[in-house]
CSV table of N, CA and C in Angstrom, one decimal:
chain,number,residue,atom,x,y,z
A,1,UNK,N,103.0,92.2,127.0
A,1,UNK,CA,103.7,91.7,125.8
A,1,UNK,C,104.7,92.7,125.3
A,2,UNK,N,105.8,92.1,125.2
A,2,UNK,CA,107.0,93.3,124.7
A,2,UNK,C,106.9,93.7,123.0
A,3,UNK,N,105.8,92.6,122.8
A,3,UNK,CA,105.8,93.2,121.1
A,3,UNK,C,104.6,93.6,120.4
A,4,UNK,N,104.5,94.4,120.9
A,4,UNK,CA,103.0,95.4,120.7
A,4,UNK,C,103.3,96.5,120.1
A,5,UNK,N,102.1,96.7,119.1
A,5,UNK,CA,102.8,97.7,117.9
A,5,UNK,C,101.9,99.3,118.9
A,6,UNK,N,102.6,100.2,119.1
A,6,UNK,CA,102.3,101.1,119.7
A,6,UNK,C,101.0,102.1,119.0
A,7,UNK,N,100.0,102.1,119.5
A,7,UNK,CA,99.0,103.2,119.4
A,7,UNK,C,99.1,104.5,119.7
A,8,UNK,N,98.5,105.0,118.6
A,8,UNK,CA,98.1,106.7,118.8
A,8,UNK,C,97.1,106.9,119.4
A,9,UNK,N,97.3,108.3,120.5
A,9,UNK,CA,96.0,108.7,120.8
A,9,UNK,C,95.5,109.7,119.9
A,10,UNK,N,95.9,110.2,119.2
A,10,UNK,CA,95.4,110.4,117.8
A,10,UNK,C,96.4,110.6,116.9
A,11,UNK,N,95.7,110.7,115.4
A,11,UNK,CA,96.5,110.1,114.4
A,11,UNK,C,97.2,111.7,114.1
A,12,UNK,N,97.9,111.8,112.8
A,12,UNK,CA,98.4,113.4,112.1
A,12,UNK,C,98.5,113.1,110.9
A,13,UNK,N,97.9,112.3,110.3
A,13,UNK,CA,97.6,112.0,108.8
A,13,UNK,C,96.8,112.8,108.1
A,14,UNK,N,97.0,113.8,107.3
A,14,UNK,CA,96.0,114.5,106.9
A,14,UNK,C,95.1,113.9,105.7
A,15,UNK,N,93.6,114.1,105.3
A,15,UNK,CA,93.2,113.2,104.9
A,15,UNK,C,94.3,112.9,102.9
A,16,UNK,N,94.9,113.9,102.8
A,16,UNK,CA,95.9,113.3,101.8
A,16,UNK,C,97.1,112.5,101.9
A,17,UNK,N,97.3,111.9,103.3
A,17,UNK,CA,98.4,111.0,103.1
A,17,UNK,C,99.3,111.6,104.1
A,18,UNK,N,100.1,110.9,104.1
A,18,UNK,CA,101.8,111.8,105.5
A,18,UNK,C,101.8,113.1,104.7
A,19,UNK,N,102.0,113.9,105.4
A,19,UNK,CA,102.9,115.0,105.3
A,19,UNK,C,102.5,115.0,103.1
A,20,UNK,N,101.2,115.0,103.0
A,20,UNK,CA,100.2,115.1,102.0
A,20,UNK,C,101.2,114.6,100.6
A,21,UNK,N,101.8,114.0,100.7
A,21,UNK,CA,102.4,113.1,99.5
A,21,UNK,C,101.8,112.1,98.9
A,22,UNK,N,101.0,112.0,97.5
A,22,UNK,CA,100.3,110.7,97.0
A,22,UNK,C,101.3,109.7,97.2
A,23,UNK,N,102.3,110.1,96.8
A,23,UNK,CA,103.2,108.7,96.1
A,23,UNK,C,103.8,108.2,97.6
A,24,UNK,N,104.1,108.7,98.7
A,24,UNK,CA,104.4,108.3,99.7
A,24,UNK,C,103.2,107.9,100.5
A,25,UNK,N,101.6,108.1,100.4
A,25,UNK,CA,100.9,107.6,101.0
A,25,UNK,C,100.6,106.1,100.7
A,26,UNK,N,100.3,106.2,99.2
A,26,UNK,CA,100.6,104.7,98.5
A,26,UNK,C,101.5,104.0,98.7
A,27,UNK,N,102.0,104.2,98.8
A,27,UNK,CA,103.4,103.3,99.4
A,27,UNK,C,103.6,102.8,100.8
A,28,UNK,N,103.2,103.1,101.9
A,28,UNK,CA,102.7,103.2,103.3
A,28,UNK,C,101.5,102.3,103.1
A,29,UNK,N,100.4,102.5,102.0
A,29,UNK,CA,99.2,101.4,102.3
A,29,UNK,C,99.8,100.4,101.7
A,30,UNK,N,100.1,100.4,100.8
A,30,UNK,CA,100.7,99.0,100.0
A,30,UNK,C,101.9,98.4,100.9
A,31,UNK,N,102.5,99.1,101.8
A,31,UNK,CA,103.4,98.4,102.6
A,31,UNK,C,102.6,97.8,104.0
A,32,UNK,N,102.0,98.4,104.6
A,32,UNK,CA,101.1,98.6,105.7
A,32,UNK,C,99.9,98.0,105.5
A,33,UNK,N,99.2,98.9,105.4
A,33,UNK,CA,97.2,98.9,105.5
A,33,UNK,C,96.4,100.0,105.0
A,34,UNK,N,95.7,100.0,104.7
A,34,UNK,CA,94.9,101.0,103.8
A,34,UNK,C,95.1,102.1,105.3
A,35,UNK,N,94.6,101.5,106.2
A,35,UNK,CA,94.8,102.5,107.6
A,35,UNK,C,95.6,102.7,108.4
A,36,UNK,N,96.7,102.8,107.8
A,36,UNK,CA,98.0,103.1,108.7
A,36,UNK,C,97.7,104.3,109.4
A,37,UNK,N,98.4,104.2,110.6
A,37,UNK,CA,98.7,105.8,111.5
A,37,UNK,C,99.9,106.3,111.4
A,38,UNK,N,100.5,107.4,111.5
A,38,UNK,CA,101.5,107.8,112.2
A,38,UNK,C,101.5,108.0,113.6
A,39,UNK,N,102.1,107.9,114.2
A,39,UNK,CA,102.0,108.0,115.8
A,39,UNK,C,103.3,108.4,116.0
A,40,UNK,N,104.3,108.7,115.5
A,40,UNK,CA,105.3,109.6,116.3
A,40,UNK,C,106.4,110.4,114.9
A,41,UNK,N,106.8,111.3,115.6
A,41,UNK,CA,107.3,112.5,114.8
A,41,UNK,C,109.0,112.5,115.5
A,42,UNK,N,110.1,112.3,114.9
A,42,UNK,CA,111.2,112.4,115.8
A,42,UNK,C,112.0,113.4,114.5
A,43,UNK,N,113.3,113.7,115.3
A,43,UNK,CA,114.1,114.0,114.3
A,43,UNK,C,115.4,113.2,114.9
A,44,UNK,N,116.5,112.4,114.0
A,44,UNK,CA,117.7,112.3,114.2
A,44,UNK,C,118.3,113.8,113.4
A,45,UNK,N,119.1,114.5,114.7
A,45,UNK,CA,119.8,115.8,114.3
A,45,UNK,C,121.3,115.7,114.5
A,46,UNK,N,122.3,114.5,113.9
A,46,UNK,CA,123.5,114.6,114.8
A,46,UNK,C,124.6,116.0,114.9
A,47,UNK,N,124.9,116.1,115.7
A,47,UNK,CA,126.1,117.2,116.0
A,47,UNK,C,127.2,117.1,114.9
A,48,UNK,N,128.0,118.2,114.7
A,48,UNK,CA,129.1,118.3,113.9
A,48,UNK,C,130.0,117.7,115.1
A,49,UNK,N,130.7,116.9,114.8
A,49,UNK,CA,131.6,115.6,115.5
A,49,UNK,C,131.0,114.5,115.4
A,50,UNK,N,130.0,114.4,115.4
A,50,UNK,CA,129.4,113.1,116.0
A,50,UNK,C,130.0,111.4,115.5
A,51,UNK,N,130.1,110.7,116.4
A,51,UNK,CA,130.4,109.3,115.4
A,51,UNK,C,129.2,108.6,115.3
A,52,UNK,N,129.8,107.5,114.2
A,52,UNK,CA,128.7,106.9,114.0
A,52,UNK,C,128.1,105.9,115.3
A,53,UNK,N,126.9,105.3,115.1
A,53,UNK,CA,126.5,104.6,116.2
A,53,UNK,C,126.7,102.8,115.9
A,54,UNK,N,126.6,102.1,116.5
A,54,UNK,CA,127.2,100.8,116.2
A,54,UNK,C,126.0,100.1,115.9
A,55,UNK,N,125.7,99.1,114.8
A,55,UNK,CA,125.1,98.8,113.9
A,55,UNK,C,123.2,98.4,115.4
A,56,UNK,N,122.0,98.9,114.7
A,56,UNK,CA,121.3,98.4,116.0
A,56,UNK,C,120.1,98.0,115.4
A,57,UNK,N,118.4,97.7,115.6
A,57,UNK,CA,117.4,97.9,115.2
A,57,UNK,C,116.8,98.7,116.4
A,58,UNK,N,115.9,99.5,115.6
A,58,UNK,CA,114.8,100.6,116.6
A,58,UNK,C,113.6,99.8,117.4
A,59,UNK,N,113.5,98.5,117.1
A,59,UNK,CA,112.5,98.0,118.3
A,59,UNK,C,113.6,96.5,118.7
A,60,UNK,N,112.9,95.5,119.5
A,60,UNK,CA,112.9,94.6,119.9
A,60,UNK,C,113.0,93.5,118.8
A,61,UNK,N,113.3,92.8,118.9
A,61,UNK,CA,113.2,92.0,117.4
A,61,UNK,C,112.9,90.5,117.8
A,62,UNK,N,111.1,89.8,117.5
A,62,UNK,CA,111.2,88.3,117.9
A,62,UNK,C,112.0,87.5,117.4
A,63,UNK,N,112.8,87.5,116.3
A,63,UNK,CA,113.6,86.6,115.6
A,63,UNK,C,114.8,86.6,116.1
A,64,UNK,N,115.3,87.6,117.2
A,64,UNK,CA,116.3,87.5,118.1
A,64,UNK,C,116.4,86.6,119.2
A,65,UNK,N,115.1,86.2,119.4
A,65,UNK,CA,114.4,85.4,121.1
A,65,UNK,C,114.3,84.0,120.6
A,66,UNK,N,114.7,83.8,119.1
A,66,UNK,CA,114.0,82.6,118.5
A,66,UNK,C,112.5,82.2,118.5
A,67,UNK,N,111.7,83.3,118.7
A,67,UNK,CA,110.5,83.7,118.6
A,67,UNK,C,109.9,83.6,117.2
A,68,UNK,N,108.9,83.2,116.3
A,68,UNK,CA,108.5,83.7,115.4
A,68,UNK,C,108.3,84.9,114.5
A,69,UNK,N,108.5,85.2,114.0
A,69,UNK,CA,108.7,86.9,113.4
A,69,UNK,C,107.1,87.3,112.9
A,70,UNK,N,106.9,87.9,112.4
A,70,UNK,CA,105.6,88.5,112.2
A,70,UNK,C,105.6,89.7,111.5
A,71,UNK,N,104.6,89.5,110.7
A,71,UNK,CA,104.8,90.2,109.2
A,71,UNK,C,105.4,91.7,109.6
A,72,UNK,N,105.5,93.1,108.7
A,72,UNK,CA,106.0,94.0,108.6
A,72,UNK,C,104.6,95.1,109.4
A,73,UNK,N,105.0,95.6,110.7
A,73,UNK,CA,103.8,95.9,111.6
A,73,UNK,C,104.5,97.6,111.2
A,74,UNK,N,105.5,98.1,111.7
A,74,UNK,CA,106.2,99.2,111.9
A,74,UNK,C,107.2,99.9,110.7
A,75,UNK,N,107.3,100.8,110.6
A,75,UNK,CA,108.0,101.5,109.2
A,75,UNK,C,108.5,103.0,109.8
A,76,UNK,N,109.5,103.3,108.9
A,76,UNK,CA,110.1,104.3,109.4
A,76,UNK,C,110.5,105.4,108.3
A,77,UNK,N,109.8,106.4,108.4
A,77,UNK,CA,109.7,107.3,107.3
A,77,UNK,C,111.1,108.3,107.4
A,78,UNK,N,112.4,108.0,106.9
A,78,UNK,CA,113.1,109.6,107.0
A,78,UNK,C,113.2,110.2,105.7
A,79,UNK,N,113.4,111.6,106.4
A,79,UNK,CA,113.6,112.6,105.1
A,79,UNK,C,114.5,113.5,105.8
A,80,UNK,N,115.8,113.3,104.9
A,80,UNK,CA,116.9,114.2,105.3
A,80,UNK,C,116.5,115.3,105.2
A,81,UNK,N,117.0,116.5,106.2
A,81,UNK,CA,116.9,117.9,105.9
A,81,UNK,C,117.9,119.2,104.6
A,82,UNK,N,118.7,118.3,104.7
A,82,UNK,CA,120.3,118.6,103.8
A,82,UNK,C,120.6,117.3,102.9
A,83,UNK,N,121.1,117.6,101.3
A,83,UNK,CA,121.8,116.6,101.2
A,83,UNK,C,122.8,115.3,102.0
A,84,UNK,N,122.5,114.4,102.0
A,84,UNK,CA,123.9,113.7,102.9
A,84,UNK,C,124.6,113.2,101.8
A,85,UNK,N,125.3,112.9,102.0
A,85,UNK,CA,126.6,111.7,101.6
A,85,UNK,C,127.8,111.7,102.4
A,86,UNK,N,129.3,110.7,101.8
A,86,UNK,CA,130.1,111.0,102.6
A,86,UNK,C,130.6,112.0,103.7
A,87,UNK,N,130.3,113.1,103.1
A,87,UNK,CA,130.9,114.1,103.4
A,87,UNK,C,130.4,114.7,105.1
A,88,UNK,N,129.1,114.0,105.2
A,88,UNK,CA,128.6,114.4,106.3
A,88,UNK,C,127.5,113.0,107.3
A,89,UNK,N,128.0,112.3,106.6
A,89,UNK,CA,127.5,111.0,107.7
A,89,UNK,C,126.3,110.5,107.5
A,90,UNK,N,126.4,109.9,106.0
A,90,UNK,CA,124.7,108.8,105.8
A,90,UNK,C,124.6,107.8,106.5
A,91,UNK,N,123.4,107.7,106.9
A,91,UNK,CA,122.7,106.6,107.0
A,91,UNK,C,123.2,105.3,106.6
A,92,UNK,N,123.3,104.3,107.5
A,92,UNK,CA,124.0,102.8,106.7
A,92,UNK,C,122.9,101.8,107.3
A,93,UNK,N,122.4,101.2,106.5
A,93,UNK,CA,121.2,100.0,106.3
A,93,UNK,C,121.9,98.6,106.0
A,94,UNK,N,121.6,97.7,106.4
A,94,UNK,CA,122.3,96.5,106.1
A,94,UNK,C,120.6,96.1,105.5
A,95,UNK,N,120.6,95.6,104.2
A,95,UNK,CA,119.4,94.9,103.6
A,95,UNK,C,119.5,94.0,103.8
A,96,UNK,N,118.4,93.4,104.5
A,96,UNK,CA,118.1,92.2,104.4
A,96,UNK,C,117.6,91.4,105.9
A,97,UNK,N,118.7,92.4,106.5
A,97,UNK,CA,119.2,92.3,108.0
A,97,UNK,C,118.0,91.8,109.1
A,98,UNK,N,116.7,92.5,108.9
A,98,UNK,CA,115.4,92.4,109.2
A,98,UNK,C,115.1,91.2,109.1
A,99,UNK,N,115.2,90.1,108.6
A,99,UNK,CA,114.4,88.6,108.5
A,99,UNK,C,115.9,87.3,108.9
A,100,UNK,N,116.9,87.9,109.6
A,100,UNK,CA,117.5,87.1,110.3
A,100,UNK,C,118.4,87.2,111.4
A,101,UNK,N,118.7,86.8,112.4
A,101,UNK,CA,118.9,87.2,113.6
A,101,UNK,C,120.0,88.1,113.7
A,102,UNK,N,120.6,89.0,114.4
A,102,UNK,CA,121.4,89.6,115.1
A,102,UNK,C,122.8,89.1,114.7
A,103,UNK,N,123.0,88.1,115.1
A,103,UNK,CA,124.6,87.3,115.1
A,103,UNK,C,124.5,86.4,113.7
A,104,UNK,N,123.7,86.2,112.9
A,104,UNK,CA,123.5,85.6,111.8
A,104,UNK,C,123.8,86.8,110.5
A,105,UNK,N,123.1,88.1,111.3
A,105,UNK,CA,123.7,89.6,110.3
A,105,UNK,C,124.8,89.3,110.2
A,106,UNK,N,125.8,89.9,111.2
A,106,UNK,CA,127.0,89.9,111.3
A,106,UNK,C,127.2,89.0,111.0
A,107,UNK,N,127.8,88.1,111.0
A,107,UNK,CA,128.0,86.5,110.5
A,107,UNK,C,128.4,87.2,108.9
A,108,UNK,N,127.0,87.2,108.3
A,108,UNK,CA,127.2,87.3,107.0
A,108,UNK,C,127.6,88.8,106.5
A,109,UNK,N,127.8,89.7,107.6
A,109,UNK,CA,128.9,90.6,107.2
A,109,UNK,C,129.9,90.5,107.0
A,110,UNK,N,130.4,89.9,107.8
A,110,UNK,CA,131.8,90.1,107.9
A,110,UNK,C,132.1,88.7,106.4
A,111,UNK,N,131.4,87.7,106.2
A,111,UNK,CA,132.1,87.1,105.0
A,111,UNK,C,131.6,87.9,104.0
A,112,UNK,N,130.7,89.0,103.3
A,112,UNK,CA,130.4,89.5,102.6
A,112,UNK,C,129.1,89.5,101.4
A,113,UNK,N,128.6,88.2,102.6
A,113,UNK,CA,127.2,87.6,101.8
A,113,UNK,C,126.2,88.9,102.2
A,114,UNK,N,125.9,89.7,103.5
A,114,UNK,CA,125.5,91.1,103.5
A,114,UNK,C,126.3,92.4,103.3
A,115,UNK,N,125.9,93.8,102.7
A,115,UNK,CA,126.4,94.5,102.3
A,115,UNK,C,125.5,95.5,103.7
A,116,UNK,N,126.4,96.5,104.1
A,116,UNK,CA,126.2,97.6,104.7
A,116,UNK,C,126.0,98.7,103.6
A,117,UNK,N,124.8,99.3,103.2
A,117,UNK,CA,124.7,100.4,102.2
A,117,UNK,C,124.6,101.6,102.5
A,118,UNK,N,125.2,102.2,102.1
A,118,UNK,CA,125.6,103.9,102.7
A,118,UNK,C,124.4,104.6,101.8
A,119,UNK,N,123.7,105.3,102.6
A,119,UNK,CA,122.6,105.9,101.8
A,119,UNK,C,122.9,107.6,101.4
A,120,UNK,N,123.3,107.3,100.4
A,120,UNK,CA,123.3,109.2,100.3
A,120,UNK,C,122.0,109.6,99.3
A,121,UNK,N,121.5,110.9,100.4
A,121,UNK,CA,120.4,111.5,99.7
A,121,UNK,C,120.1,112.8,99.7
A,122,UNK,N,119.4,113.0,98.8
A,122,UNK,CA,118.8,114.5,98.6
A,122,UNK,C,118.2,115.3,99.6
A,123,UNK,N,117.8,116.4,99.7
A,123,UNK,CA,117.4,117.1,100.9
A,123,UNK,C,115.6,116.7,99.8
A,124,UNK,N,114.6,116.3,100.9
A,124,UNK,CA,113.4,116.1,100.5
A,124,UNK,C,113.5,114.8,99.9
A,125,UNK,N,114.2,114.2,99.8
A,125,UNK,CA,113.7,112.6,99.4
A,125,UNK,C,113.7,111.3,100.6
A,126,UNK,N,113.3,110.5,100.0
A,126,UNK,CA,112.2,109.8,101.7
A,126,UNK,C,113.1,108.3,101.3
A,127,UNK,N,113.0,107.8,102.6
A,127,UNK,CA,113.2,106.2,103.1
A,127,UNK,C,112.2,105.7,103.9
A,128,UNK,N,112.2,105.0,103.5
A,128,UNK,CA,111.0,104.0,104.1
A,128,UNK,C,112.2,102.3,104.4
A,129,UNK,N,111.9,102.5,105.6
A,129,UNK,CA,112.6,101.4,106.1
A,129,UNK,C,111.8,100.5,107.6
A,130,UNK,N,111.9,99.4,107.6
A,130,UNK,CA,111.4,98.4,108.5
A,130,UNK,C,112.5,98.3,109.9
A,131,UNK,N,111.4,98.7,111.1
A,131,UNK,CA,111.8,98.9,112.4
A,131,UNK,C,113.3,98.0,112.5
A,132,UNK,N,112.7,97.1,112.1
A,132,UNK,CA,113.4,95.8,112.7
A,132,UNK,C,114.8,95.4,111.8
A,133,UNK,N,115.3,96.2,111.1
A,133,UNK,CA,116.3,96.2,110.0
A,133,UNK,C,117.5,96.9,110.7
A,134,UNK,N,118.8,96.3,110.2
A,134,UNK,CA,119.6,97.0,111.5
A,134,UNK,C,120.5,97.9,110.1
A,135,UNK,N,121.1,99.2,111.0
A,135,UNK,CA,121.2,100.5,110.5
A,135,UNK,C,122.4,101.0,111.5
């Protein structure tokens, strides 16, 4: 099955939560499950030049296949290292983008019914965003 939510072979949850934050643990169960895992640690590090990447989602998406969708399985925790904003290339999230197809996003980009939001953030403040949301 291409849409299987990937398992750990062991977890790195300490018993206080991710990376031991209440308010970010709560927020992972109330999004999730009382027993969420983390199962993977990345870093996006881009280079000084870098361009931006063209709008995508980080998994597979059933609502692309005209497949059924299925509730919110996967979450995506970042925390900038450095402030971002303009000046150094934030993150851009299309809200909403996650609960309708690919060409239906765009669609309503370009007339202006979706907004592309430029995320500028603090060094140590968190996003929590759904795999399947395009960015």
């Amino acid at each position: 099955d291409l849409y299987t939510v990937l398992q750990p072979k062991e977890t790195f949850i300490s018993r206080h939560g991710l990376i031991a934050n209440p308010l970010l643990d709560s927020a992972l169960k109330s999004l999730l499950t009382k027993e969420y895992v983390a199962y993977q640690l990345a870093a996006d590090t881009p280079l000084q030049g870098s361009e931006y990447q063209s709008l995508h989602s980080d998994i597979r998406r059933r609502i692309d296949e005209s497949l059924e969708d299925s509730q919110l399985a996967l979450v995506s925790a970042n925390f900038p290292l450095v402030d971002v904003d303009d000046t150094n290339g934030p993150m851009e999230i299309v809200p909403g983008s996650h609960r309708i197809p690919v060409r239906e996003a765009a669609r309503q980009l370009r007339t202006g019914k979706l907004k592309l939001l430029r995320l500028h953030l603090c060094q140590g403040d968190v996003v929590l965003r759904d795999l399947r949301a395009l960015h």
